[in-house]
Amino acid sequence: MKKKILMMSILLLNCLIMWFPWFKTMDGNRNIHGLIMLKNPIALTCLILCFIGIWIKHQYSEIFETIGWIGMMTMQIYEFLTWHIRISGGSIDFQLSCQLTYSYFYLAVFISMISYIIYKFILGRLKFEQEYIVYV
């Protein structure tokens, strides 16, 4: 149960960071929040898969949660590279993306990576403990 509470807290932290501005427009008058990521059905699906993987005890819950965490990180990078195309047109421009990105975006990616590492560490530790349980 502690694992579920910890992972749910981390997932909520990932969702909370989406409320902050991630990008700004070229003229600087408009901020684009991380919630833009949830307009993409793949990102929303990954978020739901994380939630399902945390709360449902099933033989595939590990797969659901892994796909969810990796998918969320991938979608954050995808949004980083393509958000300005939808706003102003053009093509993928890494330099422009870097110039118009707030530090909250980098914080969100960092939190997602740390979340995945914590998830894998906890999962690995649980599997290790289950393998070496001595039955008396």
Phi, psi and omega in degrees: 000327179296323179298317181296318180293317179298312182292325178292323177296318179293320177296319177294325175296320176298320179288324180296320182292342178289341181283347180272158178290131179259323186227160175232154179282169183299324180279350177079005183274342186230134176258141178252118182276163180295346178295346176300333180296328183283352174287340178275123183297334179292317179295319178296319177297319179296321178296318178294321178296322175299314180299315179297316180298327180286315192264339183260127177270104184213159181294339180258007183296326177297319179294316178302313183292321178296314178298320180297311182294314180293321178296321179294319177296318179296319180290328175295317178293321177300315178297321178301318183279335190239356187297324184285343177293319180289330183279310187239358182083181179106210181225181180294126180224104184298318181296317178297319179299317179295322182291326186259018183254133174278164180291341178297327178296312180297324175297318179296317179294318179298315179296320178296318179294316178296322178301314180295319179295316178298316179301313181293323178295313180296316180297316179296320179293320179295318179295320179297316180294324180289329180289327187251027175283127179266122179268129182258000000 
